[in-house]
Each structure stands twice: as structure tokens, then as C-alpha cells.
Coordinates of C-alpha atoms in Angstrom, one line a residue:
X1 CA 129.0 260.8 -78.6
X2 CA 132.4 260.1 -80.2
X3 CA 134.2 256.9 -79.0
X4 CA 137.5 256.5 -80.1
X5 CA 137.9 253.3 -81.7
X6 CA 142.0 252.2 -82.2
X7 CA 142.9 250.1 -85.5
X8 CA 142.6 246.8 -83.4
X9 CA 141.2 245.8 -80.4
X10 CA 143.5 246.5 -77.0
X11 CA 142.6 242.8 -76.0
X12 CA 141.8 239.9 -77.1
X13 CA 140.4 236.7 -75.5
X14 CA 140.9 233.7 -77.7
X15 CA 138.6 230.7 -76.1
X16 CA 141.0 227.4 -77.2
X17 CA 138.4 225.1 -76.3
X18 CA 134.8 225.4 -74.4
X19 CA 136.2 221.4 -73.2
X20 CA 136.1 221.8 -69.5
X21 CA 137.1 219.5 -65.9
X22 CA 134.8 221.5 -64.2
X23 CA 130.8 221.9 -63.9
X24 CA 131.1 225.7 -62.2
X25 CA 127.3 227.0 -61.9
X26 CA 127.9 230.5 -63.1
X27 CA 129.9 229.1 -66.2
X28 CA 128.6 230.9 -69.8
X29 CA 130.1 228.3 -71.6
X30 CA 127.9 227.1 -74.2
X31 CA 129.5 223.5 -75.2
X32 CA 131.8 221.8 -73.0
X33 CA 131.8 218.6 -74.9
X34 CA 132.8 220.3 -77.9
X35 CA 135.9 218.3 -79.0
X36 CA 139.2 220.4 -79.0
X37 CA 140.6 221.6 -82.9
X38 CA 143.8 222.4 -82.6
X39 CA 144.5 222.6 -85.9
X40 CA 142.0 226.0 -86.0
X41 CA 143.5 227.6 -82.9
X42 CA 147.0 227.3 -84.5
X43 CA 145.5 229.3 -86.9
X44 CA 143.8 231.6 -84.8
X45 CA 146.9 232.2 -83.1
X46 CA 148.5 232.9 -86.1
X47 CA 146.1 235.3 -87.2
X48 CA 146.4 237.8 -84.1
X49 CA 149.9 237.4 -83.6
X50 CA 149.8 238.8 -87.4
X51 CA 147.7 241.3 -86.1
X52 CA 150.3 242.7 -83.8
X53 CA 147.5 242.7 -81.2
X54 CA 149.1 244.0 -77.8
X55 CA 147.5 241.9 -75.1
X56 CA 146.1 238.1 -75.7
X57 CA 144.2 236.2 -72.8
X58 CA 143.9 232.2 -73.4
X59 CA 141.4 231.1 -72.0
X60 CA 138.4 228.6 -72.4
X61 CA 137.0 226.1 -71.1
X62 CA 139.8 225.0 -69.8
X63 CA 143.1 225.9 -71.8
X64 CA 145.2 223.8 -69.2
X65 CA 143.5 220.7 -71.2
X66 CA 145.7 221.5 -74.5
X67 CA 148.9 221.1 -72.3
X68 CA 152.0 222.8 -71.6
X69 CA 153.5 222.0 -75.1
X70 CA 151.0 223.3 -77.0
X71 CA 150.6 226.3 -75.1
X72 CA 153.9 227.3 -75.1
X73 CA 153.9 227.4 -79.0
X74 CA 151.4 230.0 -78.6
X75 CA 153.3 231.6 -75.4
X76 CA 156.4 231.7 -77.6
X77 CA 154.8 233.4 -80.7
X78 CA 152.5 235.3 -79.5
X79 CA 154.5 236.9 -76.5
X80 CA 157.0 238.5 -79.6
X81 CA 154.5 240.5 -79.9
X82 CA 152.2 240.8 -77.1
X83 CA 151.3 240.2 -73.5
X84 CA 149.9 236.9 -73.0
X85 CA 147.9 235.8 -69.9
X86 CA 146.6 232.0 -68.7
X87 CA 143.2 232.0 -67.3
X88 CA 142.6 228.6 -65.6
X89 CA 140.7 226.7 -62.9
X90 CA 144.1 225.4 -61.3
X91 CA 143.1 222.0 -61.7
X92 CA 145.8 220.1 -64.4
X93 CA 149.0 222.3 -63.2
X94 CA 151.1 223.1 -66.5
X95 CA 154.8 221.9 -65.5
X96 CA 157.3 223.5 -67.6
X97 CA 155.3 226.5 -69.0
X98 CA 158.0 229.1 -71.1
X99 CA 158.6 232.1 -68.7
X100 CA 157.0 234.4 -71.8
X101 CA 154.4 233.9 -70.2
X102 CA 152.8 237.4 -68.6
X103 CA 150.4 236.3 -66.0
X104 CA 148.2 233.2 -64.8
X105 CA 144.9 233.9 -63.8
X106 CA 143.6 231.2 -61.7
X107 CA 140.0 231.8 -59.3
X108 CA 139.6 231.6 -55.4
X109 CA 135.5 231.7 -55.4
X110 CA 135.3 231.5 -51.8
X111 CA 136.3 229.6 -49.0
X112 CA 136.7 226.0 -49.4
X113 CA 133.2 224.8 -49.1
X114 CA 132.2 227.8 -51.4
X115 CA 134.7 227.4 -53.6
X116 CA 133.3 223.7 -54.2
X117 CA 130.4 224.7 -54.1
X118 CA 130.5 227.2 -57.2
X119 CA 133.1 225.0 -59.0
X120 CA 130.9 222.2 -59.1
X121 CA 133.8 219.9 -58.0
X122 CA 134.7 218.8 -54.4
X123 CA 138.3 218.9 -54.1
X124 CA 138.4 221.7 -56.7
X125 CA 139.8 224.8 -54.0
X126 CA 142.5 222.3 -52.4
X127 CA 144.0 221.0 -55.9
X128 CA 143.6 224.9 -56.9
X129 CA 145.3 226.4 -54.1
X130 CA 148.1 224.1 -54.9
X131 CA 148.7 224.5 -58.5
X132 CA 148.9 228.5 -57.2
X133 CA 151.2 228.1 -54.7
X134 CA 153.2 226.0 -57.6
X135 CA 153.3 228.0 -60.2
X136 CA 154.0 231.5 -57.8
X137 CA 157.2 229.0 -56.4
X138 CA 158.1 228.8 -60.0
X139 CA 158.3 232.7 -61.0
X140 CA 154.6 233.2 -62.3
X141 CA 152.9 236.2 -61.7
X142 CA 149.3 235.0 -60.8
X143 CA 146.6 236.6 -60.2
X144 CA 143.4 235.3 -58.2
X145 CA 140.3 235.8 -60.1
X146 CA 137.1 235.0 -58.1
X147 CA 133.7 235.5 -59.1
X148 CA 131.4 237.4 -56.9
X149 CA 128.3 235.3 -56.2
X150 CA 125.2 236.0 -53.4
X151 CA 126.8 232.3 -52.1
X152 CA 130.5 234.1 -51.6
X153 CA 129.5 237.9 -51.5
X154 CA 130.8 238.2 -47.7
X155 CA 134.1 235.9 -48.4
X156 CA 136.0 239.3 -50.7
X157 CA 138.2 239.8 -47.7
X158 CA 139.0 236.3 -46.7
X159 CA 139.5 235.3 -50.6
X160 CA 142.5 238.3 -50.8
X161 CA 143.6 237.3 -47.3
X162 CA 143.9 233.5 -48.9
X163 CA 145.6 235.1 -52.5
X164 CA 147.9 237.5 -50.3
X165 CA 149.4 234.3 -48.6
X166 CA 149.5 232.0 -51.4
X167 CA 151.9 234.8 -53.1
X168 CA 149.6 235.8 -55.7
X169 CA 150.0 239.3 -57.7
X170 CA 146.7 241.2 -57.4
X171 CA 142.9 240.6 -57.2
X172 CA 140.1 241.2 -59.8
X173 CA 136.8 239.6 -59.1
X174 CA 134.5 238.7 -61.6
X175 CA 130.9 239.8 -60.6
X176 CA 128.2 237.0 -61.9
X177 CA 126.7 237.9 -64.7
X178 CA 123.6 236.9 -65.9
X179 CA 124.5 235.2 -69.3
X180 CA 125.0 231.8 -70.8
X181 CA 123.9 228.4 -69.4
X182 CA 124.8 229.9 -65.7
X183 CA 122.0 231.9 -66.2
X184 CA 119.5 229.3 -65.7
X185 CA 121.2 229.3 -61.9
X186 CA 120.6 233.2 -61.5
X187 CA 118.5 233.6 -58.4
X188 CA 120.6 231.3 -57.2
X189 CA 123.8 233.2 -57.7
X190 CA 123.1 236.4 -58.7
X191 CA 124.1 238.9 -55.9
X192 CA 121.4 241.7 -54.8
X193 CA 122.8 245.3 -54.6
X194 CA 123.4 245.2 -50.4
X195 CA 124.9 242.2 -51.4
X196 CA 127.6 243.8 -53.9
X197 CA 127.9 246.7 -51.6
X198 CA 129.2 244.6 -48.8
X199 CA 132.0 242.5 -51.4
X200 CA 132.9 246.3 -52.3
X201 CA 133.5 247.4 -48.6
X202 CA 135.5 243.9 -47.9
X203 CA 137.5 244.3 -51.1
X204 CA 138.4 247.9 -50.3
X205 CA 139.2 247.0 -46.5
X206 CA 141.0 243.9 -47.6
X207 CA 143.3 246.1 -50.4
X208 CA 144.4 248.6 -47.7
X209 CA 145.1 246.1 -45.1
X210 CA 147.4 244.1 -46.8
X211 CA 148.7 246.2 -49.4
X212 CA 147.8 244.4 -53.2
X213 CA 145.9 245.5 -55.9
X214 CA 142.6 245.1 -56.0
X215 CA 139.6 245.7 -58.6
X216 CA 137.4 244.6 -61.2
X217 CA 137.6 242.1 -64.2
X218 CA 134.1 243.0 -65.0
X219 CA 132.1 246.0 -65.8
X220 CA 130.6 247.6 -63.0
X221 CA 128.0 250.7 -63.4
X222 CA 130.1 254.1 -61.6
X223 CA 126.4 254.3 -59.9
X224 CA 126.1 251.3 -57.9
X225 CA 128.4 253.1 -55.0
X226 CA 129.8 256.1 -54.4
X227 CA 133.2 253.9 -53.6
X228 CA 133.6 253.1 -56.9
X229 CA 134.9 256.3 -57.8
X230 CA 136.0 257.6 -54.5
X231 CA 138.0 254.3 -54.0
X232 CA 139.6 254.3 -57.6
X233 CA 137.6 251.4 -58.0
X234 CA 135.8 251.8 -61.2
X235 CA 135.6 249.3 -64.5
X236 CA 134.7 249.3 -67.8
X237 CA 135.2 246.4 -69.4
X238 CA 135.9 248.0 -72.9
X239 CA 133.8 245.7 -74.8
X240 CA 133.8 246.6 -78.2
X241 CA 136.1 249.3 -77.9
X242 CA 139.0 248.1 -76.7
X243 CA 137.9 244.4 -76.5
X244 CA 137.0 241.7 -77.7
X245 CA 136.5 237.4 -77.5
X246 CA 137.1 234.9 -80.5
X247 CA 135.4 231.6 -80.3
X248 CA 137.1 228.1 -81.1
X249 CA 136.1 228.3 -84.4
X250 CA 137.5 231.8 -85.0
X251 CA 134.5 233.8 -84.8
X252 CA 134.8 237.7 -83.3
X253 CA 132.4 239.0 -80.9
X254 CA 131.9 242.0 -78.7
X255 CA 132.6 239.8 -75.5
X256 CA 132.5 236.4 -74.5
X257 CA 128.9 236.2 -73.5
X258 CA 127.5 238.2 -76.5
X259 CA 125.7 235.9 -79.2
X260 CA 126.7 238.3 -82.1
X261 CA 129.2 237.4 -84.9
X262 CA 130.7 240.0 -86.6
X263 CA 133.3 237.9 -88.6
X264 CA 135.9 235.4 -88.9
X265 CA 139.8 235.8 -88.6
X266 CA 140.0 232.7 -90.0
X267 CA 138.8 234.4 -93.1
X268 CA 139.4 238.4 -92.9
X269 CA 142.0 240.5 -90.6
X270 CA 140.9 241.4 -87.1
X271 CA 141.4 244.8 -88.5
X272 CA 138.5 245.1 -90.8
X273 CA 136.4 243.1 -89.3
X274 CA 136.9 245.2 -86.2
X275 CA 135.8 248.1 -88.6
X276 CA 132.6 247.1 -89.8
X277 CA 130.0 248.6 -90.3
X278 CA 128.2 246.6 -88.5
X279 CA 129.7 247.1 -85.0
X280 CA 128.2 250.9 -85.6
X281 CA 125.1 249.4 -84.0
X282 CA 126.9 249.6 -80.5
X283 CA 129.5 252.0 -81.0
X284 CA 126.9 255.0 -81.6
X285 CA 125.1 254.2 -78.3
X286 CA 121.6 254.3 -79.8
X287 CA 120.8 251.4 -77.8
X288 CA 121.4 253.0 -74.7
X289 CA 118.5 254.0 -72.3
X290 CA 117.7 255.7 -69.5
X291 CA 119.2 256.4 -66.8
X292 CA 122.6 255.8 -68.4
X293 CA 121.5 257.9 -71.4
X294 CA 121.9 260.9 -70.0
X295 CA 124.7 260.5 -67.5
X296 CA 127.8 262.5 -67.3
X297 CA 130.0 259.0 -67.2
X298 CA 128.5 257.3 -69.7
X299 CA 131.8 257.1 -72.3
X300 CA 133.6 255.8 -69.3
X301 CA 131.0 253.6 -67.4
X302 CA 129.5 252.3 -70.8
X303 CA 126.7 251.0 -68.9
X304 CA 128.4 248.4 -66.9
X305 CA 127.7 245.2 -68.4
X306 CA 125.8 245.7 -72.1
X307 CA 125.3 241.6 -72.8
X308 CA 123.6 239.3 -70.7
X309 CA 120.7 236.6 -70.4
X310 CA 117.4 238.6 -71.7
X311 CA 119.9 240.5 -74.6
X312 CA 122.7 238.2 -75.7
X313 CA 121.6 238.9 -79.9
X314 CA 121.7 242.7 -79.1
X315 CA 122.8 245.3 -76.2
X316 CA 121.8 246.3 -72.8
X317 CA 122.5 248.4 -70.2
X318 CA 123.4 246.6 -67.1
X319 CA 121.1 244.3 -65.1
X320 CA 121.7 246.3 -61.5
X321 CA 121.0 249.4 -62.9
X322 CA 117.8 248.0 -64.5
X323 CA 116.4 246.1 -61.3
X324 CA 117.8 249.3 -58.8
X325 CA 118.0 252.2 -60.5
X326 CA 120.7 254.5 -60.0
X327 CA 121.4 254.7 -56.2
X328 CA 124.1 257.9 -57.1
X329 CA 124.8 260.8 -59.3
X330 CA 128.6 260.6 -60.6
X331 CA 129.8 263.7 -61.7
X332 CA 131.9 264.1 -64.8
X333 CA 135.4 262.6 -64.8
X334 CA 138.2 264.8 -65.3
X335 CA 141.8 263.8 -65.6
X336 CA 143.5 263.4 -62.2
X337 CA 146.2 265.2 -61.2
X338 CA 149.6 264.6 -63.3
X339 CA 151.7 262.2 -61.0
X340 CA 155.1 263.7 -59.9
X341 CA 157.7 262.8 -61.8
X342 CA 160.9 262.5 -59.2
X343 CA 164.5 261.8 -60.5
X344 CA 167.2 261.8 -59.1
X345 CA 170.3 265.0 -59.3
X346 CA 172.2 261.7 -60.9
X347 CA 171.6 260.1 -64.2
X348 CA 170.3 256.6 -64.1
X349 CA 171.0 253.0 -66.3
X350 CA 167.8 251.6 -67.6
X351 CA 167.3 248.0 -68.8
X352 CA 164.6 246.8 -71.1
X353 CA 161.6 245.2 -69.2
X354 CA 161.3 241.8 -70.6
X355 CA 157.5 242.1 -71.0
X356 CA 158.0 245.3 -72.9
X357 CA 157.2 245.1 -76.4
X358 CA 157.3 248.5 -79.0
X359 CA 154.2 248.2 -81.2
X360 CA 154.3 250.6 -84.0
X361 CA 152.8 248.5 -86.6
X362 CA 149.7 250.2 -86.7
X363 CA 148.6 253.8 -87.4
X364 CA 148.6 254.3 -83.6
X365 CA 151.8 253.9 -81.8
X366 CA 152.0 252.1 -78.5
X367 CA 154.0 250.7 -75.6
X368 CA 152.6 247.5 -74.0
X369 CA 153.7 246.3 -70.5
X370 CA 152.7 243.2 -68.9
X371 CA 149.1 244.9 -68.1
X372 CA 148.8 247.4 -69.8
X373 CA 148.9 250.0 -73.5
X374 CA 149.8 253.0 -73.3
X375 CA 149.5 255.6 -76.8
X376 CA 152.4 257.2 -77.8
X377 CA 152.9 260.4 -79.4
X378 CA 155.4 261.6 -81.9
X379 CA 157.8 262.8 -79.1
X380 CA 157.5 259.4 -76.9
X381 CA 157.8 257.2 -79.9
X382 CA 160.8 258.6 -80.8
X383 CA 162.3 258.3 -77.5
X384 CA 160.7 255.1 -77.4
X385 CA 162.7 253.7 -80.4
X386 CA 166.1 255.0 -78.9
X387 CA 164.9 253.0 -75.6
X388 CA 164.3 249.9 -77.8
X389 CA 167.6 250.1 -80.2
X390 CA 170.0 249.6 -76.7
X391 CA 170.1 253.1 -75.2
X392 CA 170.2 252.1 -71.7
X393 CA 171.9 255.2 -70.2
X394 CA 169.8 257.7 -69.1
X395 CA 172.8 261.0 -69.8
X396 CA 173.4 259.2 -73.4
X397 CA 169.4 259.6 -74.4
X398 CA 169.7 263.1 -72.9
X399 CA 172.3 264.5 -75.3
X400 CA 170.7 262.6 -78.1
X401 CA 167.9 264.7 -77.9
X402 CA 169.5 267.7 -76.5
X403 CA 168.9 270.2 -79.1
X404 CA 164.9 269.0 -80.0
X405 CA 163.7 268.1 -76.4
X406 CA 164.2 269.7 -72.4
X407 CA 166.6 267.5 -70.4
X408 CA 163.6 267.5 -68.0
X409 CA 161.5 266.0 -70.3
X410 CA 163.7 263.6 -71.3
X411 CA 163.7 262.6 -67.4
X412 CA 160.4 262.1 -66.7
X413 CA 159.7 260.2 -69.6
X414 CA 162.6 258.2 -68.3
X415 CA 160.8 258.2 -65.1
X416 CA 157.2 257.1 -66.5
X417 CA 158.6 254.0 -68.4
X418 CA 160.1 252.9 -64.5
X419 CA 156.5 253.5 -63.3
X420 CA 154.5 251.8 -65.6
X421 CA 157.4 249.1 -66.0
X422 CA 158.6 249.3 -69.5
X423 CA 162.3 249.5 -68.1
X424 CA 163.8 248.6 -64.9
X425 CA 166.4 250.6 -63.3
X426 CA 169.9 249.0 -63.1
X427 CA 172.1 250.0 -59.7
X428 CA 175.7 250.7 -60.1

């Protein structure tokens, strides 16, 4: 099996610190005492932002303990080039961070004695809730980003009750996974499959009844539930495809809760260290066993999770599927339906999407949004580049491209950069 590996990673996670002002029981973090170097995650920075790596997550630890200042240099640099995201506990709020800035992700685990509970830190949910409700007042997109637990599996519906009124953008939980020191907690805190089954059905329920997005920010096996195709509620997580975490010292791994260095930016591009050799060992799926072997899904799926406690120095297929089996058969994936492209009998004015960046520094050409990358082709980054250089009137790209492209064509690319929110559209 072929996977497609692009010339750098779709996104990365760079861990600024593993300092944290929180004890949260499921936490994978390794070395919260370690003293923060900010010396080597100015270089870090550097590095990716050289790397014209479209999407950046800074995260830790805590990153809020480096302070607004400080992480608005990075915001600021790397955000000329990328999307950059906050993840944070929401308990130092960052007054004053640069409006670069894509997203804050910041965690409702539960309700307020659960969310204590699982933070490790009475008080936490209160002082969270308000730094959310704070930084939403102040422009932020923010995201709520719980972690599903057997102590807050039947609180999914009243957590994205909770985000939907503090103002927040979308949901994606985190389900536990069984890695780092939190796995010492796991029968604690590791949800049974009933367990996840019922956070599915209160997630789904919870999206439809008051109208936000809703998903996963973790890898989730297509088998667990028929829902999680049938819903559109599938994940992969893309580790080491499209994905990958860089520790405080610069080293590159798969993930953040994989033990396996493959190199150091501080020392070699993310590009050729993201071509090694050595990263054959999970690319070509040799590792893979059955039941995912042999399933139709398996380039999508991937397994679900492929790192936790028992394989952290190699690869596993997820630790549902090999405690339950497979409880269905998904079919093959084929593409959906193309989306219908509607445009007005009128040509429209476009402007620019401030999060929209042009990335054609590498031998694949791409558009990156606030969430997400989107390949280009020769057609699209041609158009693209017109878009970019000022052409904000739809009629003006159309007879610039008259003789080489259909005026239809030209309108429902027009129409997919409104959808996917590289441009917004201007009224007269």
C-alpha cells in the first residue's frame, strides 16, 4: 500500500515547554519541571517558519507560561507563513495576544467537579471558563477541546452545551489515550467501548441540536461504530503522514506520545528528516496486524491510534480494537459526491481572507486556510496567484483567463475559495 507522503508534514506541534500549572491525570507529559529554553524554541520556530510548514500548533505544557510577548514573536513570524493555533488549559489568560493568531484551543473536560477532577486543580474549570469567555469577547476563535475519559464519558452533550454558550468555534474531543505518565491512571480513565459509544451518541445529538462543529482531535478506528462514518464523524490523526510533534529540545517524532526520534531541526531541515529512511518502518504498514490488515479503510483509518503505553519505541494498532475487536465492517471509501457549486447570474468582489496564505514553496502547491490545506493543481495555482497579486473582481479573473479556461470554471473555483474561506465575498 502506497501512502502519499507530501515534502513536509501538513502539521506540526511544537511543545515550547513540558513546564505546566496543572497536574491533569491523563497528561503524557514526560517532565513538567523541565526548566523553559527559550533560547532553543526561538530557534525551533525559526526553523519551521523556514520550512514554509502550513499549519503550527504551540502547545506544551503549558505555552501560556512563556507569555503573551513571547508568543506573539512566534504568532507574528510564523503566521506569514502559516496557520498558528494556542492550545492551553485557560488558566494564565494571555492579554494582548497579536490577532495573527488562528485559533485557541482551550479544554472543557466535564462539568465542574469533573473538570477538577481530571485537571488535577480545584478551581481549574471556573478560571478556564473565564479566560474562554475572555478571549471569544476579544475576537479569538476558540475551540473547546475536552478529553473523553470513563469519569466524563456521559458529560459530551453538556460540555458542547457549555462551549456553545461561552461562544466558542467548534468541538473536538480528545479520547484518552493510553500513553505517557497518564498511563499509570488508565483503568482509571480509560473509557470502555459502551462507554465511547454513548460520548459518540451525545456528541452527535449535541452537534445537531445546536448547530457547531463537532468531531475528533484524535484517531478513532472507522470500526468502533457504524456512526463514525454514517455521521461524518471519522478521524485519522495523520501521524506520520501528514503530522508530526517536536519536543523542546527540537527533536521530531511521529506524534506527541511516540518515544521515537527521527532527527533534529535544530540540526537538519524538517524536510529531510521527514524523508528518512527510517520513517519507512511505519510508512509501509508492515507493522500492521490483524484485523486492520486486511480492511478496506485501512489508508484512511490507519488503525486509529498507532502509539501508546505497551508500544511507545515502535507501532500499534489501536488499543480498542485490540481489547474489542472489530464490532463493524466498513466498506471502502469512495469520494462523496462533488458539492454544488452555486453562483450567482451576477459577478461578485472577493477580498483576501486574512488567514489565507499561498504556499508554493514546495514541489506541491497548496492553499492553507485557518483549518485547513488544500493541494493545488496547475489550473488552481494559477488562478490562485491572480487571487493573491490583488484580483478581487470576480468578471476581471474571468476575462483573464478567457481564452485557456470555461467562465464556469472560473466561477466555481471562485465559489470553492468562499466555501473553504480563502476569500470573503465583499457586498456592493
Amino acid at each position: 500500500m502506497d501512502l502519499h507522503i507530501p515534502s513536509v508534514p501538513h502539521l506540526v506541534h511544537i511543545e515550547t515547554t513540558y513546564a505546566c500549572n496543572q497536574w491533569c491525570r491523563f497528561c503524557y507529559n514526560p517532565n513538567r519541571n523541565m526548566k523553559i529554553n527559550l533560547g532553543v524554541i526561538d530557534k525551533i520556530v525559526e526553523s519551521i517558519y523556514e520550512s514554509w510548514v502550513p499549519h503550527v500548533y504551540l502547545i506544551g505544557g503549558e505555552p501560556s507560561l512563556l507569555g503573551a510577548e513571547k508568543l506573539n514573536e512566534y504568532i507574528e513570524l510564523l503566521s506569514k507563513r502559516s496557520s498558528v493555533t494556542i492550545v492551553t488549559n485557560g488558566q494564565a489568560y494571555l492579554d494582548g495576544l497579536s490577532g495573527k493568531l488562528a485559533c485557541l484551543g482551550v479544554p472543557i473536560h466535564g462539568l465542574e467537579n469533573e473538570h477538577d477532577f481530571l485537571a488535577g486543580k480545584k478551581g481549574s474549570f471556573r478560571t478556564a471558563f473565564d479566560s474562554i469567555k475572555k478571549y471569544v469577547q476579544a475576537g479569538f476563535d476558540v475551540r473547546c477541546i475536552p478529553v473523553l475519559t470513563r469519569v466524563n464519558y456521559d458529560q459530551m452533550y453538556d460540555v458542547i452545551k457549555l462551549a456553545k454558550r461561552a461562544g466558542m468555534e467548534s468541538i473536538f474531543v480528545d479520547r484518552y489515550e493510553d500513553g505517557g505518565v497518564g498511563s499509570a491512571r488508565s483503568a482509571e480513565l480509560k473509557p470502555s467501548l459502551e462507554q465511547f459509544r454513548i460520548a459518540l451518541g451525545q456528541m452527535i445529538d449535541a452537534r445537531d441540536d445546536f448547530g457547531i462543529p463537532v468531531g475528533w482531535g484524535t484517531a478513532i478506528p472507522f470500526c468502533l461504530d457504524e456512526r463514525l462514518l454514517n455521521e461524518n464523524m471519522s478521524a485519522d490523526c495523520g501521524a506520520g503522514v501528514t503530522f508530526c510533534a517536536i519536543n523542546p529540545k527540537g527533536d521530531l517524532r511521529l506524534c506527541n506520545q511516540s518515544e521515537i526520534y527521527y532527527g533534529n531541526v535544530l540540526e537538519e531541515r524538517i524536510e529531510d528528516i521527514w524523508h528518512k529512511s527510517e520513517l519507512g518502518e511505519f510508512r509501509n504498514l508492515s507493522w500492521v496486524e490483524k484485523p486492520c490488515s486486511d480492511c478496506f479503510v485501512l489508508s484512511e483509518c490507519m488503525c486509529g491510534c498507532k502509539v501508546d503505553a505497551s508500544k511507545s519505541d515502535s507501532f500499534c494498532i489501536d488499543y480498542a480494537v485490540r481489547e474489542n475487536g472489530r464490532f463493524c465492517e466498513p466498506e471502502e471509501m469512495h469520494p462523496g459526491e462533488e458539492a454544488g457549486y452555486v453562483f450567482p447570474e451576477e459577478f461578485r468582489r472577493f477580498k483576501l481572507n486574512r488567514y489565507a496564505r499561498l504556499n508554493t514553496f514546495h514541489q506541491e502547491k497548496y492553499l492553507v486556510t485557518r483549518y485547513q490545506t488544500i493541494l493545488l493543481d496547475d489550473l488552481a495555482t494559477s488562478l490562485a496567484k491572480q487571487i493573491f497579486s490583488r484580483t478581487t473582481d470576480e468578471e476581471v479573473l474571468v476575462k483573464e483567463n478567457f481564452a485557456e479556461v470555461d467562465i464556469k470554471e472560473v466561477r466555481k473555483f471562485v465559489s470553492t475559495l468562499g466555501q473553504v474561506g480563502v476569500i470573503d465575498f465583499v457586498e456592493d
